[in-house]
Coordinates of C-alpha atoms and ligand atoms in Angstrom, one line a residue:
X1 CA -61.7 18.2 23.0
X2 CA -62.2 14.7 24.9
X3 CA -61.3 15.1 28.4
X4 CA -60.7 10.7 28.2
X5 CA -57.8 11.6 25.7
X6 CA -56.2 14.1 27.6
X7 CA -55.9 11.6 30.1
X8 CA -54.9 8.9 28.1
X9 CA -52.3 11.0 26.2
X10 CA -50.7 12.2 29.8
X11 CA -50.9 8.5 31.2
X12 CA -49.0 7.7 28.1
X13 CA -46.0 10.1 28.6
X14 CA -47.3 12.7 25.9
X15 CA -46.6 16.0 26.7
X16 CA -49.9 18.4 26.9
X17 CA -50.1 21.5 24.5
X18 CA -51.7 25.2 26.3
X19 CA -55.0 24.7 25.2
X20 CA -55.1 21.3 26.6
X21 CA -54.2 22.5 29.8
X22 CA -56.5 25.6 29.7
X23 CA -59.6 23.4 28.7
X24 CA -59.2 20.5 31.2
X25 CA -58.6 23.5 34.2
X26 CA -61.2 25.7 33.1
X27 CA -63.6 22.4 32.7
X28 CA -62.5 21.3 36.5
X29 CA -63.0 24.5 38.2
X30 CA -66.7 25.4 36.6
X31 CA -67.4 22.1 37.0
X32 CA -67.7 20.6 33.9
X33 CA -65.2 17.9 34.6
X34 CA -66.5 15.8 37.3
X35 CA -64.2 14.8 39.6
X36 CA -63.4 11.3 38.9
X37 CA -61.7 12.2 35.5
X38 CA -59.6 15.3 37.5
X39 CA -58.1 12.6 39.9
X40 CA -57.5 10.4 37.2
X41 CA -55.3 13.4 35.6
X42 CA -53.5 13.7 38.8
X43 CA -52.5 10.0 39.1
X44 CA -51.4 10.4 35.2
X45 CA -49.7 13.6 36.4
X46 CA -48.5 11.9 39.5
X47 CA -46.6 9.4 37.4
X48 CA -45.7 11.1 34.6
X49 CA -44.9 14.6 35.8
X50 CA -45.1 17.9 33.6
X51 CA -42.1 19.5 31.5
X52 CA -41.5 23.1 32.5
X53 CA -43.8 24.5 29.8
X54 CA -46.6 22.1 30.7
X55 CA -45.8 23.3 34.6
X56 CA -46.0 27.0 33.5
X57 CA -49.4 26.8 31.6
X58 CA -50.8 24.7 34.3
X59 CA -49.9 27.2 36.7
X60 CA -51.1 29.7 34.6
X61 CA -54.7 28.4 34.5
X62 CA -54.9 27.6 37.7
X63 CA -54.1 31.2 38.4
X64 CA -56.7 32.3 36.0
X65 CA -59.4 30.1 37.2
X66 CA -60.8 32.7 39.2
X67 CA -59.5 36.4 40.4
X68 CA -56.1 37.8 40.7
X69 CA -55.7 40.3 43.3
X70 CA -54.1 43.4 42.0
X71 CA -52.6 45.6 44.6
X72 CA -50.8 48.2 41.5
X73 CA -52.9 51.0 43.2
X74 CA -50.4 50.6 46.2
X75 CA -47.3 52.1 45.6
X76 CA -44.3 50.0 47.0
X77 CA -43.2 46.6 47.0
X78 CA -45.1 43.8 47.7
X79 CA -44.0 40.8 49.7
X80 CA -44.8 37.5 51.1
X81 CA -43.2 34.3 52.7
X82 CA -44.8 30.7 51.8
X83 CA -44.1 27.3 54.1
X84 CA -44.2 24.3 52.8
X85 CA -45.9 23.2 56.6
X86 CA -44.5 21.7 59.5
X87 CA -44.8 21.2 63.3
X88 CA -45.0 24.3 65.6
X89 CA -44.4 26.2 61.8
X90 CA -45.1 29.6 63.2
X91 CA -42.4 32.1 61.4
X92 CA -45.4 34.0 59.3
X93 CA -46.7 35.5 62.8
X94 CA -43.4 36.9 63.5
X95 CA -41.8 37.8 60.0
X96 CA -44.7 39.7 58.9
X97 CA -45.0 42.1 61.6
X98 CA -41.0 43.0 61.3
X99 CA -40.9 43.5 57.5
X100 CA -44.3 45.7 57.6
X101 CA -43.1 47.7 60.7
X102 CA -39.9 47.9 58.1
X103 CA -42.0 49.2 55.7
X104 CA -42.4 46.7 52.5
X105 CA -46.4 45.8 52.3
X106 CA -47.3 42.3 53.4
X107 CA -50.6 40.9 51.9
X108 CA -50.1 37.4 53.4
X109 CA -53.1 34.3 52.4
X110 CA -52.6 31.7 54.4
X111 CA -54.1 28.3 55.1
X112 CA -55.2 25.9 58.0
X113 CA -53.9 23.3 59.4
X114 CA -54.3 19.5 57.8
X115 CA -52.4 16.4 58.0
X116 CA -49.9 16.7 60.9
X117 CA -49.1 20.3 60.7
X118 CA -50.2 23.2 61.7
X119 CA -51.7 26.3 60.2
X120 CA -51.6 30.1 60.6
X121 CA -55.4 31.1 60.3
X122 CA -56.3 28.9 63.2
X123 CA -53.2 30.4 65.1
X124 CA -54.5 33.4 64.4
X125 CA -57.9 32.8 65.3
X126 CA -57.2 31.8 69.0
X127 CA -56.8 35.5 69.8
X128 CA -60.5 36.3 70.6
X129 CA -62.3 38.6 68.0
X130 CA -59.4 38.0 65.2
X131 CA -60.9 37.8 61.6
X132 CA -59.4 35.7 59.1
X133 CA -61.9 35.7 56.5
X134 CA -62.4 39.0 55.0
X135 CA -63.7 40.5 51.6
X136 CA -61.4 42.0 49.3
X137 CA -62.0 45.4 50.2
X138 CA -61.3 45.0 53.5
X139 CA -58.5 43.0 53.0
X140 CA -57.0 46.0 51.1
X141 CA -58.1 48.6 53.9
X142 CA -56.1 46.7 56.5
X143 CA -53.1 46.3 54.3
X144 CA -53.2 50.2 53.5
X145 CA -53.8 50.9 57.3
X146 CA -51.4 48.6 58.6
X147 CA -49.0 47.9 56.1
X148 CA -49.6 43.8 56.4
X149 CA -52.4 41.5 56.4
X150 CA -53.0 38.2 57.7
X151 CA -56.0 36.6 56.0
X152 CA -57.3 33.4 54.5
X153 CA -58.1 32.5 50.7
X154 CA -61.1 34.3 49.3
X155 CA -63.5 32.0 47.4
X156 CA -62.8 33.5 43.8
X157 CA -58.8 33.2 44.5
X158 CA -57.4 30.1 42.7
X159 CA -60.6 27.9 43.0
X160 CA -58.9 25.6 40.7
X161 CA -56.8 24.8 43.4
X162 CA -59.3 24.5 46.1
X163 CA -60.9 21.5 44.3
X164 CA -58.1 19.7 43.1
X165 CA -56.0 20.2 46.4
X166 CA -59.1 18.6 48.1
X167 CA -59.4 16.3 45.6
X168 CA -55.7 14.7 45.7
X169 CA -55.7 14.6 49.9
X170 CA -58.3 11.7 49.6
X171 CA -56.4 10.3 46.0
X172 CA -52.8 9.8 47.5
X173 CA -51.6 12.4 44.5
X174 CA -50.4 14.9 47.0
X175 CA -47.2 14.3 46.8
X176 CA -46.0 15.2 42.8
X177 CA -43.8 18.1 43.1
X178 CA -45.4 19.6 39.9
X179 CA -49.0 19.6 41.6
X180 CA -47.9 20.8 44.4
X181 CA -45.5 23.4 43.4
X182 CA -48.7 24.7 40.4
X183 CA -50.8 24.7 43.4
X184 CA -48.5 27.0 45.7
X185 CA -47.4 29.2 43.5
X186 CA -50.5 29.8 41.8
X187 CA -52.1 30.9 45.4
X188 CA -49.0 32.8 45.9
X189 CA -48.9 34.5 42.6
X190 CA -52.4 35.4 42.4
X191 CA -51.7 37.6 45.4
X192 CA -49.9 40.1 43.7
X193 CA -46.7 40.3 45.1
X194 CA -43.8 41.0 43.6
X195 CA -41.3 39.0 45.5
X196 CA -42.1 35.7 47.8
X197 CA -39.4 34.0 49.9
X198 CA -40.4 30.3 50.2
X199 CA -39.1 28.4 53.1
X200 CA -39.1 24.2 52.0
X201 CA -38.9 22.1 55.1
X202 CA -36.9 18.9 55.2
X203 CA -36.6 15.8 57.8
X204 CA -39.1 13.8 60.0
X205 CA -42.4 16.7 60.1
X206 CA -41.9 17.7 56.5
X207 CA -43.8 16.8 52.9
X208 CA -40.6 16.4 51.8
X209 CA -38.6 14.3 54.2
X210 CA -35.1 14.0 52.6
X211 CA -32.9 17.0 51.1
X212 CA -33.0 16.0 47.7
X213 CA -36.7 16.0 46.9
X214 CA -37.4 19.4 49.1
X215 CA -34.1 20.9 47.1
X216 CA -36.0 19.3 43.8
X217 CA -39.3 21.3 44.8
X218 CA -37.5 24.6 45.8
X219 CA -35.8 24.7 42.8
X220 CA -39.3 24.1 40.5
X221 CA -40.7 26.6 42.9
X222 CA -38.1 29.1 42.1
X223 CA -38.3 28.3 38.6
X224 CA -41.8 29.1 38.1
X225 CA -41.8 32.4 39.8
X226 CA -38.8 33.7 37.7
X227 CA -40.0 33.3 34.8
X228 CA -43.4 34.9 35.7
X229 CA -41.4 38.0 36.9
X230 CA -41.8 37.6 40.3
X231 CA -38.1 37.9 42.7
X232 CA -38.2 34.7 44.2
X233 CA -35.8 32.7 46.4
X234 CA -36.2 29.5 48.7
X235 CA -34.3 28.2 51.9
X236 CA -33.9 24.7 53.0
X237 CA -34.7 24.3 56.2
X238 CA -34.8 21.9 59.1
X239 CA -38.2 20.3 60.2
X240 CA -36.4 17.0 62.0
X241 CA -38.1 18.3 65.2
X242 CA -40.8 21.0 66.0
X243 CA -39.9 24.5 65.3
X244 CA -39.4 26.3 68.9
X245 CA -40.8 24.8 72.1
X246 CA -44.7 25.4 71.8
X247 CA -47.0 23.3 69.8
X248 CA -50.7 24.0 69.6
X249 CA -53.1 27.0 68.3
X250 CA -52.8 29.8 71.3
X251 CA -49.6 28.1 72.5
X252 CA -47.5 29.3 69.2
X253 CA -49.0 32.8 69.1
X254 CA -47.8 33.2 72.6
X255 CA -44.5 31.7 71.8
X256 CA -44.5 34.2 68.6
X257 CA -45.2 37.3 71.2
X258 CA -42.6 36.4 73.2
X259 CA -39.9 36.2 70.6
X260 CA -41.5 39.1 68.9
X261 CA -40.5 41.0 71.9
X262 CA -37.3 40.2 72.1
X263 CA -37.3 37.9 75.2
X264 CA -36.5 34.2 73.5
X265 CA -34.0 33.2 71.3
X266 CA -34.4 29.8 69.4
X267 CA -34.4 28.2 66.6
X268 CA -37.5 29.8 65.3
X269 CA -36.7 33.1 65.6
X270 CA -33.6 32.5 64.3
X271 CA -35.6 31.0 61.3
X272 CA -38.0 33.8 61.4
X273 CA -35.6 36.7 61.5
X274 CA -33.4 35.0 58.5
X275 CA -36.9 34.6 56.6
X276 CA -38.0 38.5 57.4
X277 CA -34.4 39.5 56.1
X278 CA -34.5 37.9 53.0
X279 CA -37.6 39.3 52.2
X280 CA -36.6 42.5 53.6
X281 CA -33.3 42.3 51.1
X282 CA -35.5 41.2 48.3
X283 CA -37.3 44.9 48.8
X284 CA -33.9 46.1 48.5
X285 CA -34.1 47.9 52.0
X286 CA -30.7 47.2 52.6
X287 CA -27.6 45.7 50.5
X288 CA -26.6 42.5 52.6
X289 CA -28.0 39.7 54.5
X290 CA -26.0 40.9 56.9
X291 CA -27.5 44.3 56.9
X292 CA -30.9 42.9 56.6
X293 CA -30.3 41.0 60.0
X294 CA -29.2 44.0 61.9
X295 CA -32.7 46.2 60.6
X296 CA -34.5 43.1 61.8
X297 CA -32.9 43.2 65.2
X298 CA -33.6 47.0 65.3
X299 CA -37.3 46.1 64.7
X300 CA -37.2 43.9 67.4
X301 CA -35.3 45.3 70.1
X302 CA -37.1 48.7 69.3
X303 CA -40.5 47.3 69.9
X304 CA -41.6 48.4 66.1
X305 CA -42.4 45.0 65.2
X306 CA -44.2 43.7 68.3
X307 CA -46.4 47.2 67.8
X308 CA -47.2 46.4 64.6
X309 CA -48.6 43.0 65.4
X310 CA -50.3 44.5 67.8
X311 CA -51.8 46.9 65.3
X312 CA -52.7 43.9 62.8
X313 CA -54.7 42.7 65.3
X314 CA -56.9 45.3 66.5
X315 CA -57.7 46.3 62.8
X316 CA -58.8 42.2 62.4
X317 CA -61.3 42.6 65.1
X318 CA -58.9 41.0 68.1
X319 CA -58.1 41.9 71.4
X320 CA -54.3 43.6 71.7
X321 CA -54.4 43.0 75.4
X322 CA -54.3 39.3 74.8
X323 CA -50.6 39.8 73.2
X324 CA -49.6 40.9 76.3
X325 CA -51.7 39.0 79.0
X326 CA -51.8 35.4 77.8
X327 CA -54.6 34.7 80.6
X328 CA -57.3 36.3 77.9
X329 CA -56.6 33.3 75.8
X330 CA -58.7 30.6 75.7
X331 CA -57.6 28.5 78.7
X332 CA -57.0 24.6 78.7
X333 CA -58.5 22.9 82.2
X334 CA -55.9 20.4 82.7
X335 CA -51.9 20.9 82.2
X336 CA -50.0 17.5 82.8
X337 CA -45.9 17.7 82.9
X338 CA -44.3 14.9 81.9
X339 CA -40.6 13.4 83.0
X340 CA -37.6 12.0 81.2
X341 CA -37.5 8.3 81.7
X342 CA -34.1 8.2 80.9
X343 CA -30.9 10.2 81.5
X344 CA -29.1 10.8 77.8
X345 CA -29.1 13.2 75.4
X346 CA -32.2 13.9 72.7
X347 CA -30.8 12.7 69.7
X348 CA -34.2 12.3 67.9
X349 CA -37.8 13.8 67.9
X350 CA -40.5 11.7 66.2
X351 CA -42.1 15.4 64.7
X352 CA -44.9 13.7 62.6
X353 CA -45.8 12.3 65.5
X354 CA -46.0 15.1 68.0
X355 CA -48.1 16.6 65.4
X356 CA -50.3 14.0 65.3
X357 CA -50.3 13.6 69.0
X358 CA -51.6 17.2 68.8
X359 CA -54.4 16.7 66.4
X360 CA -55.3 14.0 68.6
X361 CA -55.3 16.2 71.8
X362 CA -57.6 18.6 69.4
X363 CA -55.0 21.4 68.4
X364 CA -55.8 20.2 64.3
X365 CA -58.1 18.5 62.1
X366 CA -58.2 15.4 60.8
X367 CA -60.9 16.6 57.7
X368 CA -61.8 20.3 57.1
X369 CA -64.7 20.6 58.6
X370 CA -63.4 19.5 62.3
X371 CA -63.5 22.1 64.5
X372 CA -59.8 22.7 66.4
X373 CA -59.1 23.8 70.0
X374 CA -57.5 26.8 70.8
X375 CA -56.2 26.5 74.1
X376 CA -54.5 22.6 73.9
X377 CA -50.9 21.8 72.8
X378 CA -47.8 21.2 74.1
X379 CA -44.7 22.9 75.4
X380 CA -41.4 20.9 74.8
X381 CA -38.6 21.9 77.5
X382 CA -35.9 19.2 75.6
X383 CA -35.1 19.5 72.2
X384 CA -32.6 17.8 70.0
X385 CA -29.1 18.2 71.0
X386 CA -30.0 18.7 74.8
X387 CA -28.6 16.8 77.9
X388 CA -31.5 15.2 80.0
X389 CA -31.6 13.5 83.8
X390 CA -34.2 10.8 84.1
X391 CA -37.2 12.8 86.5
X392 CA -36.3 15.9 84.4
X393 CA -39.5 18.6 82.8
X394 CA -39.6 16.5 79.1
X395 CA -42.9 17.8 77.7
X396 CA -46.2 19.9 79.2
X397 CA -49.6 19.0 77.9
X398 CA -52.5 21.7 77.6
X399 CA -55.7 19.5 77.8
X400 CA -59.2 20.4 77.9
X401 CA -59.7 15.9 78.2
X402 CA -58.4 14.2 80.6
X403 CA -58.6 10.8 78.9
X404 CA -57.2 12.2 76.2
X405 CA -54.3 13.5 77.8
X406 CA -53.9 10.0 79.1
X407 CA -54.0 8.4 76.3
X408 CA -51.0 10.5 74.8
X409 CA -48.9 10.4 77.7
X410 CA -46.5 7.4 76.6
X411 CA -46.7 7.9 73.1
X412 CA -45.7 11.7 73.9
X413 CA -42.7 10.0 76.0
X414 CA -41.8 7.7 73.4
X415 CA -41.4 10.5 70.7
X416 CA -38.1 11.8 72.7
X417 CA -35.0 9.4 71.3
X418 CA -32.9 9.4 74.4
X419 CA -29.5 7.7 73.8
X420 CA -26.5 7.9 75.9
X421 CA -24.1 10.4 73.9
X422 CA -24.3 13.7 73.2
X423 CA -25.2 15.1 70.0
X424 CA -25.0 18.3 68.2
X425 CA -28.4 20.2 67.5
X426 CA -28.6 20.6 63.0
X427 CA -28.4 23.8 61.8
X428 CA -32.0 25.4 61.0
X429 CA -31.0 26.3 57.3
X430 CA -29.3 24.4 55.3
X431 CA -29.1 26.3 52.0
X432 CA -30.6 29.2 50.2
X433 CA -31.4 28.9 46.6
X434 CA -32.1 31.9 43.9
X435 CA -32.6 32.0 40.4
X436 CA -29.1 31.8 39.5
X437 CA -29.8 28.0 41.2
X438 CA -32.5 27.2 38.4
X439 CA -31.2 28.4 35.5
Ligands
URA501 N1 -49.5 23.1 49.9 C1 -50.2 23.9 49.0 O1 -50.3 24.6 49.0 N2 -50.7 22.7 47.7 C2 -49.6 21.8 47.8 O2 -49.8 21.0 47.1 C3 -48.9 21.3 48.9 C4 -48.7 21.9 50.0

């Protein structure tokens, strides 16, 4: 088989056979096919797409480019959640302990921040001692002991995606629905789960900015999962403004701890509870969503979900005292409170720009090898729909470099679009898509 011919066929809009796709993915994962040919193939797919059969084969080939976790010896329902990424996106930290406290298994493999979005692993690593890189034996031990585990992808899990994703990132081929969907689903299906809840975001801080593209991606994800025999649902959720109030690594863990202790009820609490409830429903713990929401509330009010978080943090080497004594997190050297320039209502927030300013401050990375600063970030005091008076607190900046804090001051204030007429905050969940919506 000639790689050149496969690329040419896809470029000309032909359908690739299963053998051709297997040959291509295995060849790329093993290093036999060079990056320049893989980049050309990614671009051909970007323009010509993959049909349903090709997409299934492509996803299967990605899954089998490495090890597939076999959790068959752990009896019971295994469920995970995947988010397409955003700013202040911390539901994993909240919902995983809730769902594990309810008795389902949560073998969660997460990623690091890239682009303007944050990553769960970076947030967890702000807890002193917390280990995210676990061997597969340790992964199982923590899962067995706590009912959940929060870890990074191992070397052997979907190696084809690790290479292809890095290549797409630098060849302008990320924003392709078949490539995104196969990338996400190959990693999730290699985890050995039974059910998956997808948080597919749309809006100014999301990958897919318009609802239509987010819906198309959600349908493709649900269709791949259900054709592979998994239970999958997707929620389309609003990412037009940062989720919750805290943006930055330790700051987001702190907000998660407050929510897990029932002290804060905001958009990110509501989204996390809803996603957790969908996971409980998939696992058959309740008959309907209302019952699942009640169960989530009980697990928060009783303290069971927060205790579960403390338990898993301890099991993964973290200092659990940090979760109640926030002074134990790495501390920023300086704090600056920025005020609103005008009276009015917050109409919009330049969400992606806030993510990028966070990176500028050190909270995220622009390339995979960059370090992240666990202490820096923002607390937003106003969100869309809130009234504001000139001089009111708008946002607090936690920084380690005073020059950088000065540099981002005005751009950060400019992220808040204030107008003189009232506006209503958007609903956090727009719709739910299940298998019946894609078949
Ligand atoms: N997340 C992934 O894991 N893969 C993509 O291609 C895009 C987002």
